[in-house]
Amino acid sequence: MVAVRYQTAFRLYPYQKVPAQEAAAPLRHPVVIVGGGPVGMALALDLGNRGTPCLVLDDHDGVGLGSRAICFAKRTLEICDRLGCGERMVDKGVVWNVGRVYRDDREIYAFDLLPETGHKRPAFINLQQPYFEQFLVEEIRRKQAVGAPVEIRGRNAVTGLEQHADHVAVSVDTPDGPYRLEADYLVACDGANSPIRTMMGLDFGGRVFEDNFLIADIRMDADHPVERRFWFDPPFNRGETALMHKQPDDVWRLDFQLGWDIDRKAEMATDKVCARVAATIGADVPFDLVWSSIYTFRCCTMDRYRHGRVFFAGDSAHQVSPFGARGANGGVQDADNLGWKLSAVLSGAASESLLDSYHDERKQAAMENIANSSRAADFLTPRTPAHALFRDAVLDLVERYDFARPMVNSGRLSTPCTYDGSALNIPDGLPNGPSRSRPGSPASDVSLGDSHLLERFGSDFTLLAIGGPAAPVDGCKLVALSPADDESGALADRYLGDAGAAVYLIRPDHHIAARWPAFDAKTVTTAIRAALGGGGA
Amino acid sequence: MTDLILSVNLARSDDVYARLLAAHDGLDEAESQALNARLILILMNHIGDADVLMQAIDAAGPDPVDAELA
Ligand SMILES: Cc1cc2nc3c(=O)[nH]c(=O)nc-3n(C[C@H](O)[C@H](O)[C@H](O)COP(=O)(O)OP(=O)(O)OC[C@H]3O[C@@H](n4cnc5c(N)ncnc54)[C@H](O)[C@@H]3O)c2cc1C
């Protein structure tokens, strides 16, 4: 039997019996993805686009109901663009730029994010996680229709696995009973309570934060401006914080900090939740309560994200506090990092050792995310009187002086990690070039008149040549630009600095592998080999 | 990296010290603590050098980590 652990918002992959369930011997799949959340589905789409066959097993038949992620950052949208569904996300999502911070009953400052210009995508959008997942699955369906080798099996729960030298043997339960299959590689995208992690007896260490938060999603058509509001110690939630954010469909997320010693059941009573909401938005504003829940959080990580032929990605590998929106955003970047590597190894373009770099790069990113989200949690939930003293001192000063504003930490929004020190980086051939584009960094977008730089990149390696001659090498896509393409000057600013010309080697996940002042075919060939993990491929 | 200055560097130190004490006169324990915290944050911003500040935080600890600083 497959237990139903949660209600679904959209039923996207109803259970269907497949012949494999009756097969005499288990069938072998190149990649099996366990878990069809945002991370598993992003990975499936990426692999499918690359023509690498993959099978997604999820123990439910659609997207879970209820409120989780709402903030999706620019890098995630750029990845979605590469995967084919960025436009859909942005069309549905809500963009905001103004934030207001309150203390007690007064506004202590407001900010306008004024995002850097020249990027196709906004700094982030607000979009309910069920939509994000739905749009990924819809894109998978579109790609399947034109031959992408992705299969999704709903109500297929993985109940056991064994690692062998050349494959992973997987036990699956379904409404029609159990069956077995095999995978060359298995990716556990099975969430924070990862059953795969438990089956393998692997640790998930870290810190539990002693605090509860109440989410109330409400629908109201009051014409509140589309702004993010954050309160410290407001009259309607004394001694705690509160947050208000706009989502699509006239839905607003209210998030109330409740403290540690609370009566969860009493706090969840609809009357009590509605009273809190009314005290926040005004007693005369009509609203419907769409969803409410209480969550606690922890910041944890596995030691290693690769165990032989099994990989962990997303919440199964690492969990963060929601402050800074680094959970789903970080997880989608795991998928972004792993997809091209699995494809390269399975197609024979790279040797197996390339896969070790997945752990190295994404663990580094996860530690950055955990550090950032823990610091935000420490600001919101001071652990000692001394911590509270400095938090309050920051808030005192903010009202008097601008300098203290950056010290207010209600979450540092998810930004991609620069993989400094990665074994895949080629030593910097342009050391005085812009630091934001050093090897290991995610490529920055630039407006090029009627298109944008990132959308010109391919899904394999890309050679970006600016202001000098270059030729295509080893099948990698060549994007050749000249100063004439750079009306805004942003291309020079982000990629050249003081140099007159530069050549960049961009990885399939649009991180920068190498850069040089000038083109040399042999150097590029060697660099591509190194960025594929070296070794004898 | 700039080194934290731990030799005499402040002229009129008696005046400043007296002013610091005066600022605390009439404050209760919590108000004094809050004033100190604000003062630290203001000075941190003025110094504006993360390396120097980290050294200062170490130097102020009950057990200064760097032998040179002792
Ligand atoms: C209140 C809250 C607010 C948040 N806000 C944000 C935000 O604004 N931005 C952000 O980026 N992140 C946010 N997050 C985090 C985000 O929701 C998670 O990081 C994200 O869902 C992780 O995705 P995942 O695919 O790794 O795992 P999940 O979404 O948990 O998916 C795991 C999947 O695996 C399936 N599964 C489990 N066990 C098995 C099994 N044995 N066999 C088969 N399938 C299985 C499950 O059914 C599920 O479909 C928030 C989280 C919370 C709780």
XYZ file of C-alpha atoms and ligand atoms in Angstrom:
660
model
C 0.000 0.000 0.000
C 1.099 3.543 -0.641
C 0.172 5.827 2.229
C -1.342 9.219 1.436
C 0.634 11.651 3.601
C -0.804 14.885 2.278
C -3.564 16.320 0.136
C -2.696 17.374 -3.394
C -3.439 20.776 -4.936
C -3.132 19.574 -8.525
C -3.307 15.954 -9.604
C -0.662 15.832 -12.294
C 0.490 12.234 -12.589
C -2.271 9.842 -11.555
C -1.239 6.276 -10.905
C -1.139 4.029 -13.957
C -0.006 0.476 -13.944
C 3.010 -0.071 -16.223
C 4.267 -3.327 -17.794
C 7.496 -3.014 -15.753
C 5.464 -4.004 -12.684
C 4.928 -7.441 -14.214
C 8.376 -7.842 -15.769
C 10.184 -11.083 -14.985
C 13.428 -9.256 -14.229
C 13.815 -5.656 -12.967
C 14.280 -3.155 -15.803
C 17.349 -0.898 -15.800
C 17.067 2.923 -16.070
C 19.982 5.327 -16.566
C 18.622 7.770 -13.952
C 15.897 7.244 -11.365
C 14.732 10.342 -9.507
C 12.962 9.669 -6.221
C 10.569 12.521 -5.409
C 8.734 14.843 -7.766
C 8.943 18.104 -5.802
C 10.453 21.215 -7.386
C 13.945 19.729 -7.310
C 13.118 16.300 -8.735
C 10.994 17.819 -11.496
C 13.603 20.438 -12.417
C 16.187 17.683 -12.707
C 13.862 15.480 -14.777
C 13.178 18.348 -17.164
C 16.857 19.168 -17.518
C 17.777 15.529 -18.203
C 14.867 15.145 -20.603
C 15.913 18.250 -22.533
C 19.382 16.733 -22.826
C 17.961 13.471 -24.143
C 19.084 11.543 -21.061
C 16.357 9.069 -20.106
C 15.045 9.414 -16.566
C 12.237 8.038 -14.468
C 10.586 10.036 -11.661
C 8.965 8.073 -8.840
C 6.708 9.989 -6.466
C 4.593 8.469 -3.743
C 1.767 10.950 -4.445
C 0.052 11.813 -7.687
C 0.459 15.548 -7.788
C 1.588 18.691 -6.079
C 1.048 18.954 -2.337
C -1.560 21.396 -1.113
C -0.516 24.099 1.277
C 1.858 26.948 1.615
C 5.535 26.526 1.368
C 7.814 28.464 -0.948
C 6.593 31.747 -2.394
C 9.801 33.591 -3.344
C 11.655 32.438 -6.426
C 14.903 34.224 -7.122
C 16.362 35.482 -10.380
C 18.829 32.634 -10.723
C 15.986 30.106 -10.447
C 14.071 31.976 -13.148
C 17.157 31.978 -15.372
C 17.426 28.219 -14.876
C 13.724 27.913 -15.727
C 14.397 29.942 -18.886
C 17.056 27.443 -19.853
C 14.626 24.611 -19.096
C 11.854 26.279 -21.109
C 9.338 27.457 -18.509
C 10.717 30.775 -17.196
C 8.180 32.895 -19.059
C 5.288 30.966 -17.548
C 6.622 31.534 -14.028
C 7.176 35.242 -14.511
C 3.792 35.758 -16.233
C 1.985 34.288 -13.261
C 4.279 35.611 -10.536
C 4.118 38.885 -8.661
C 7.072 41.258 -8.873
C 7.737 43.653 -6.014
C 10.434 46.198 -5.300
C 9.367 48.220 -2.287
C 9.754 46.893 1.235
C 8.696 48.589 4.464
C 10.020 47.807 7.910
C 7.983 48.673 10.986
C 8.740 48.660 14.691
C 5.876 48.809 17.130
C 3.353 50.979 15.282
C 5.736 53.089 13.207
C 7.511 52.650 9.904
C 11.249 52.803 10.583
C 12.374 52.671 6.988
C 11.400 51.735 3.477
C 13.577 50.487 0.666
C 13.362 50.147 -3.070
C 15.297 47.158 -4.336
C 16.254 48.990 -7.533
C 17.563 45.851 -9.130
C 20.621 46.125 -11.361
C 19.497 46.865 -14.919
C 20.110 44.735 -17.984
C 18.760 41.477 -16.551
C 15.926 39.753 -18.340
C 14.514 38.503 -15.043
C 13.561 40.421 -11.901
C 15.454 39.912 -8.631
C 12.690 37.516 -7.697
C 8.994 36.820 -8.020
C 6.363 35.673 -5.570
C 4.604 32.554 -6.777
C 2.952 29.763 -4.813
C 5.075 26.608 -4.856
C 2.243 24.451 -6.277
C 2.232 26.645 -9.402
C 6.002 26.423 -9.683
C 5.799 22.640 -9.619
C 2.810 22.556 -11.943
C 4.594 24.666 -14.570
C 7.626 22.373 -14.433
C 5.424 19.329 -14.978
C 3.556 21.054 -17.818
C 6.886 21.765 -19.485
C 7.893 18.125 -19.031
C 4.613 17.131 -20.737
C 5.341 19.480 -23.640
C 8.844 18.066 -24.037
C 7.618 14.475 -23.726
C 5.283 15.168 -26.635
C 8.320 15.958 -28.787
C 10.295 12.969 -27.604
C 12.013 13.916 -24.334
C 12.716 10.610 -22.569
C 11.105 11.421 -19.204
C 8.655 9.164 -17.432
C 6.735 10.083 -14.261
C 5.102 7.406 -12.137
C 2.693 8.660 -9.493
C 1.902 6.716 -6.335
C 5.143 4.821 -6.678
C 6.802 4.856 -3.251
C 10.400 3.771 -2.940
C 10.621 1.400 -0.003
C 14.146 0.047 -0.260
C 17.424 0.218 -2.150
C 20.720 -1.617 -2.420
C 23.885 -0.333 -4.011
C 25.838 -2.605 -6.306
C 29.086 -1.961 -8.153
C 27.353 -1.015 -11.382
C 23.792 -0.174 -10.387
C 21.305 0.566 -7.637
C 18.483 -1.928 -7.025
C 15.254 -0.218 -6.013
C 12.080 -1.593 -4.397
C 8.902 0.271 -5.204
C 5.410 -0.042 -3.756
C 2.263 0.840 -5.719
C -1.514 0.516 -5.308
C -1.103 -2.775 -7.244
C 1.643 -4.037 -4.995
C 5.435 -3.931 -5.060
C 7.901 -4.313 -7.925
C 11.611 -3.809 -8.441
C 13.729 -1.818 -10.836
C 17.357 -0.859 -11.325
C 19.163 2.416 -11.904
C 22.621 3.347 -13.118
C 22.263 6.416 -10.907
C 19.631 7.318 -8.355
C 18.939 10.872 -7.213
C 17.108 11.247 -3.912
C 14.926 14.364 -4.179
C 12.612 13.015 -1.520
C 12.469 16.027 0.762
C 13.647 16.987 4.223
C 12.581 13.731 5.849
C 14.212 11.758 3.022
C 13.252 8.093 3.362
C 16.273 7.240 1.160
C 18.604 8.939 3.644
C 17.018 6.920 6.430
C 17.238 3.664 4.472
C 20.940 4.300 3.955
C 21.431 5.163 7.634
C 22.943 8.568 6.844
C 23.042 11.504 9.280
C 21.383 14.890 8.888
C 23.082 17.144 11.423
C 22.532 20.761 12.342
C 20.574 23.146 14.484
C 16.930 23.273 15.466
C 15.636 26.801 16.019
C 13.347 27.151 19.000
C 10.572 29.130 17.430
C 7.175 28.618 15.818
C 5.746 30.551 12.903
C 2.128 30.750 11.882
C 1.345 31.094 8.199
C -2.011 32.537 7.229
C -2.656 32.852 3.508
C -5.642 35.086 2.922
C -7.529 36.246 -0.132
C -8.600 39.870 -0.184
C -9.081 42.321 -2.991
C -8.229 45.389 -0.964
C -5.912 47.509 -3.039
C -2.963 47.284 -0.732
C 0.153 48.296 -2.633
C 2.332 45.381 -3.750
C 4.966 45.813 -1.072
C 6.648 43.567 1.428
C 5.960 44.595 5.007
C 7.937 43.422 7.956
C 7.160 44.243 11.572
C 9.266 44.039 14.701
C 7.249 43.961 17.896
C 3.960 45.175 16.366
C 0.931 45.897 18.587
C -0.826 42.876 17.058
C 2.040 40.471 17.813
C 3.906 41.833 20.817
C 7.510 40.847 21.284
C 7.569 38.938 17.996
C 7.790 39.679 14.275
C 5.328 39.527 11.403
C 5.576 39.564 7.610
C 3.123 40.326 4.846
C 3.733 39.426 1.203
C 1.665 39.439 -1.976
C 1.111 36.295 -4.019
C -0.794 35.794 -7.284
C -4.618 35.374 -7.267
C -5.132 38.189 -4.700
C -3.617 35.990 -2.040
C -1.451 37.485 0.682
C 0.910 35.563 2.915
C 0.923 36.629 6.550
C 3.618 35.056 8.657
C 3.533 35.518 12.440
C 6.370 34.589 14.755
C 4.841 32.920 17.802
C 7.766 32.023 20.059
C 8.638 28.603 21.426
C 6.269 27.834 24.292
C 2.908 27.957 22.601
C -0.222 25.882 22.541
C -0.206 24.865 18.883
C -3.760 23.663 18.860
C -5.105 26.870 20.354
C -3.059 28.980 17.937
C -4.392 27.023 14.956
C -8.047 27.576 15.891
C -9.659 29.388 12.971
C -11.134 32.110 15.209
C -7.777 32.876 16.688
C -6.032 32.955 13.300
C -8.721 35.233 11.860
C -8.472 37.545 14.846
C -4.728 37.870 14.284
C -5.291 38.612 10.613
C -7.937 41.240 11.359
C -5.638 42.931 13.859
C -2.948 43.101 11.169
C -4.878 44.263 8.112
C -7.642 46.214 9.856
C -10.936 44.996 11.312
C -12.970 46.450 8.427
C -11.111 44.652 5.606
C -12.954 41.546 4.379
C -10.846 38.450 3.655
C -11.021 34.662 3.241
C -8.608 32.402 5.015
C -7.141 30.178 2.290
C -4.625 28.215 4.292
C -3.020 28.235 7.702
C -0.329 26.146 9.306
C 2.350 26.373 11.957
C 5.928 25.559 11.060
C 9.203 25.220 12.894
C 12.528 24.915 11.189
C 16.056 23.656 11.396
C 19.264 24.186 9.463
C 20.769 20.804 8.654
C 22.984 19.182 6.071
C 24.239 15.747 5.172
C 27.926 15.209 5.313
C 28.250 14.115 1.698
C 25.788 14.564 -1.162
C 27.163 11.671 -3.191
C 27.249 8.106 -1.933
C 28.484 5.941 -4.792
C 25.652 5.843 -7.305
C 23.207 7.678 -5.074
C 22.993 11.480 -5.026
C 21.038 13.718 -2.675
C 19.555 16.972 -3.965
C 17.292 19.633 -2.480
C 15.836 19.342 1.007
C 16.960 15.726 1.342
C 20.579 16.944 1.302
C 20.202 20.213 3.189
C 17.506 22.173 4.922
C 17.463 25.875 5.731
C 15.178 28.300 7.521
C 12.717 30.011 5.182
C 14.388 33.411 5.698
C 16.045 34.341 2.449
C 14.071 31.846 0.380
C 16.982 29.508 -0.029
C 15.216 26.137 0.150
C 13.608 25.576 -3.217
C 15.949 28.108 -4.834
C 18.992 26.260 -3.519
C 17.516 22.908 -4.469
C 16.792 23.917 -8.064
C 20.443 24.926 -8.332
C 21.410 21.429 -7.160
C 19.399 20.053 -10.073
C 21.033 22.610 -12.395
C 24.449 21.418 -11.272
C 23.769 17.684 -11.460
C 21.788 17.445 -14.714
C 24.551 18.193 -17.200
C 27.078 16.155 -15.248
C 24.932 13.012 -15.234
C 24.244 13.484 -18.945
C 27.928 13.964 -19.744
C 28.907 10.823 -17.829
C 26.096 8.681 -19.219
C 26.864 9.764 -22.784
C 30.549 9.005 -22.329
C 31.647 12.635 -22.783
C 33.053 12.730 -19.254
C 34.425 10.218 -16.822
C 32.659 9.213 -13.639
C 34.870 11.461 -11.503
C 32.998 14.524 -12.812
C 30.178 13.491 -10.509
C 32.300 14.123 -7.397
C 32.269 17.811 -8.235
C 28.522 17.796 -7.587
C 29.117 17.276 -3.900
C 32.019 19.737 -3.761
C 30.170 22.566 -5.467
C 26.747 22.114 -3.964
C 27.968 21.493 -0.428
C 29.804 24.799 -0.654
C 26.561 26.443 -1.792
C 24.544 24.758 0.949
C 26.955 25.938 3.641
C 26.582 29.479 2.312
C 22.795 29.140 2.383
C 22.807 27.681 5.878
C 25.080 30.452 7.179
C 22.856 33.149 5.681
C 19.593 31.675 6.809
C 20.923 30.944 10.322
C 22.062 34.547 10.699
C 18.617 35.809 9.729
C 17.015 33.423 12.202
C 19.393 34.627 14.917
C 18.368 38.208 14.234
C 14.661 37.396 14.402
C 14.951 34.996 17.327
C 17.781 36.239 19.547
C 19.027 33.297 21.579
C 20.480 35.164 24.573
C 19.883 38.512 26.278
C 23.096 39.809 24.687
C 21.847 38.869 21.218
C 18.553 40.628 21.927
C 20.463 43.670 23.183
C 22.311 44.107 19.880
C 19.244 43.353 17.787
C 17.342 46.077 19.617
C 20.301 48.438 19.357
C 20.259 47.968 15.576
C 16.543 48.773 15.490
C 17.084 51.863 17.711
C 19.799 53.118 15.387
C 17.876 52.442 12.192
C 15.406 55.097 13.177
C 18.169 57.631 13.593
C 20.886 56.773 11.073
C 21.030 55.141 7.655
C 24.161 53.158 8.350
C 22.318 50.606 10.490
C 19.880 49.582 7.754
C 22.025 46.839 6.262
C 22.339 45.317 9.737
C 18.592 44.617 9.878
C 18.346 41.004 8.811
C 14.928 39.619 7.963
C 16.468 37.320 5.356
C 19.177 37.747 2.727
C 17.608 36.798 -0.530
C 18.940 33.718 -2.271
C 21.804 34.419 -4.647
C 23.781 31.773 -6.516
C 27.060 30.503 -5.130
C 30.367 31.228 -6.859
C 32.195 27.922 -6.886
C 35.545 29.364 -5.819
C 38.126 26.628 -5.535
C 36.139 24.092 -7.564
C 38.275 21.469 -9.285
C 36.376 22.264 -12.501
C 37.597 25.876 -12.605
C 40.439 26.727 -14.941
C 42.980 29.164 -13.410
C 41.867 32.718 -14.132
C 43.425 33.946 -17.384
C 42.045 37.444 -16.832
C 42.870 38.088 -13.167
C 42.173 41.802 -13.452
C 38.813 41.201 -15.095
C 35.558 41.840 -13.216
C 35.545 39.727 -10.076
C 31.847 38.865 -10.471
C 32.742 36.902 -13.623
C 35.731 34.983 -12.284
C 35.859 31.227 -12.928
C 33.245 29.482 -10.789
C 30.767 32.355 -10.830
C 27.312 32.242 -12.393
C 27.258 34.194 -15.650
C 25.535 37.587 -15.252
C 22.847 38.578 -17.679
C 23.234 41.625 -19.936
C 20.723 43.325 -22.197
C 21.802 43.190 -25.865
C 19.246 45.423 -27.516
C 16.417 43.080 -28.420
C 17.755 39.990 -26.638
C 19.650 39.044 -23.503
C 23.016 37.403 -23.090
C 21.938 34.342 -21.097
C 19.324 33.346 -23.664
C 22.059 33.306 -26.313
C 23.966 30.619 -24.410
C 23.503 26.984 -25.369
C 22.604 24.081 -23.134
C 26.048 22.578 -23.653
C 29.365 24.468 -23.364
C 29.305 27.967 -24.842
C 32.232 30.091 -25.923
C 31.589 33.777 -25.387
C 33.979 36.009 -27.310
C 33.818 39.749 -26.745
C 35.718 42.214 -28.890
C 38.101 39.732 -30.524
C 38.214 36.878 -33.028
C 37.204 33.331 -32.076
C 36.048 30.163 -33.790
C 33.742 27.339 -32.687
C 35.659 24.585 -30.903
C 34.647 20.972 -30.236
C 30.996 21.584 -30.998
C 30.577 24.251 -28.352
C 28.320 27.121 -29.293
C 30.043 30.380 -30.166
C 28.522 33.684 -29.111
C 30.641 36.446 -30.629
C 29.926 40.005 -29.536
C 31.542 43.333 -30.280
C 31.415 46.701 -28.545
C 28.652 47.637 -31.001
C 26.364 45.080 -29.312
C 26.929 46.744 -25.949
C 24.866 49.917 -26.030
C 24.420 50.072 -22.268
C 28.072 49.330 -21.481
C 26.970 46.572 -19.114
C 28.700 43.867 -21.119
C 32.033 45.626 -20.719
C 31.286 46.356 -17.089
C 30.384 42.749 -16.230
C 32.783 40.857 -18.516
C 35.700 43.054 -19.599
C 36.620 45.559 -16.916
C 39.678 47.326 -18.291
C 40.397 44.608 -20.851
C 39.717 45.388 -24.516
C 38.652 41.829 -25.296
C 37.922 38.574 -23.520
C 36.942 34.981 -24.210
C 34.809 33.084 -21.720
C 34.076 29.374 -21.516
C 30.570 28.909 -20.083
C 29.510 25.574 -18.606
C 26.208 23.917 -19.495
C 24.770 25.240 -16.190
C 25.898 28.756 -17.198
C 28.606 29.023 -14.590
C 31.922 30.333 -15.870
C 34.603 27.688 -16.313
C 37.431 29.794 -17.725
C 38.337 33.161 -19.194
C 41.232 34.522 -21.185
C 42.257 37.778 -22.836
C 42.270 36.131 -26.282
C 41.125 33.045 -28.167
C 43.298 29.995 -28.652
C 41.627 26.821 -29.932
C 43.965 24.402 -28.191
C 43.581 26.164 -24.861
C 39.812 25.986 -25.174
C 39.891 22.253 -25.954
C 42.041 21.600 -22.902
C 39.793 23.762 -20.755
C 36.637 21.940 -21.820
C 38.271 18.665 -20.878
C 39.216 20.060 -17.467
C 35.726 21.468 -16.917
C 34.397 17.979 -17.627
C 36.424 16.716 -14.715
C 39.630 15.963 -16.608
C 40.625 12.350 -16.668
C 40.418 10.201 -19.763
C 37.113 10.851 -21.419
C 45.521 43.585 6.461
C 45.516 46.528 8.840
C 46.554 45.688 12.382
C 44.409 46.671 15.299
C 46.078 49.466 17.232
C 46.700 48.385 20.815
C 49.281 50.993 21.776
C 48.303 54.459 22.972
C 46.381 56.150 20.171
C 43.846 58.481 21.778
C 44.588 62.056 22.758
C 42.432 63.566 25.546
C 41.543 60.108 26.721
C 40.549 61.399 30.174
C 37.995 63.718 28.603
C 36.475 61.002 26.473
C 36.429 58.540 29.348
C 34.669 61.056 31.597
C 32.145 61.749 28.843
C 31.446 58.018 28.553
C 30.763 57.749 32.285
C 28.582 60.857 32.216
C 26.518 59.391 29.411
C 25.604 56.524 31.716
C 24.693 58.685 34.715
C 21.060 58.318 35.609
C 20.524 55.303 33.357
C 19.305 52.020 34.750
C 21.072 48.770 33.963
C 19.069 48.044 30.816
C 19.435 51.575 29.471
C 23.182 51.462 30.073
C 23.457 48.173 28.259
C 21.454 49.544 25.352
C 23.614 52.643 25.151
C 26.773 50.536 25.089
C 25.365 48.341 22.353
C 24.437 51.341 20.204
C 27.840 52.865 20.804
C 29.592 49.681 19.699
C 27.553 49.555 16.496
C 28.227 53.216 15.733
C 31.954 52.739 16.274
C 31.978 49.576 14.181
C 30.490 51.471 11.293
C 32.911 54.356 11.722
C 35.949 52.065 11.783
C 34.579 50.389 8.691
C 37.253 47.692 8.450
C 36.026 44.149 9.040
C 39.544 42.772 9.658
C 40.293 45.358 12.331
C 36.920 44.756 13.974
C 37.389 41.000 14.139
C 40.762 41.571 15.807
C 39.135 43.993 18.230
C 36.407 41.501 19.114
C 39.064 38.873 19.793
C 41.152 41.328 21.818
C 38.172 42.239 23.991
C 37.329 38.633 24.843
C 37.971 37.202 28.319
C 40.765 35.171 26.780
C 42.511 37.105 23.976
C 43.262 34.573 21.248
C 46.266 36.173 19.616
C 49.382 36.089 21.785
C 50.667 39.286 20.157
C 47.672 41.142 21.436
C 48.138 40.195 25.080
C 6.817 27.777 5.346
C 7.829 27.540 4.287
C 8.167 28.570 3.436
C 9.117 28.391 2.451
N 9.432 29.430 1.616
C 10.342 29.249 0.635
C 10.591 30.283 -0.306
O 9.969 31.358 -0.282
N 11.532 30.053 -1.279
C 12.194 28.853 -1.356
O 13.048 28.719 -2.243
N 11.948 27.844 -0.504
C 11.031 28.007 0.487
N 10.726 26.961 1.313
C 11.421 25.660 1.144
C 10.834 24.801 0.018
O 9.471 24.566 0.220
C 11.600 23.483 -0.028
O 12.981 23.748 0.009
C 11.298 22.663 -1.293
O 9.995 22.180 -1.315
C 12.246 21.456 -1.397
O 11.975 20.770 -2.575
P 12.371 19.257 -2.751
O 11.964 18.917 -4.142
O 13.770 19.047 -2.320
O 11.490 18.451 -1.684
P 9.904 18.347 -1.510
O 9.216 19.519 -2.078
O 9.695 18.046 -0.083
O 9.503 17.096 -2.395
C 9.809 15.779 -2.018
C 8.948 14.827 -2.822
O 9.382 13.493 -2.576
C 8.249 12.665 -2.440
N 8.666 11.481 -1.674
C 9.003 11.409 -0.367
N 9.295 10.155 -0.021
C 9.157 9.403 -1.137
C 9.327 8.011 -1.411
N 9.709 7.134 -0.469
N 9.086 7.554 -2.656
C 8.695 8.417 -3.642
N 8.524 9.733 -3.430
C 8.750 10.225 -2.193
C 7.239 13.557 -1.758
O 5.927 13.119 -1.912
C 7.464 14.889 -2.464
O 6.709 15.000 -3.635
C 9.766 27.130 2.320
C 9.415 26.074 3.163
C 8.455 26.267 4.143
C 8.087 25.113 5.042
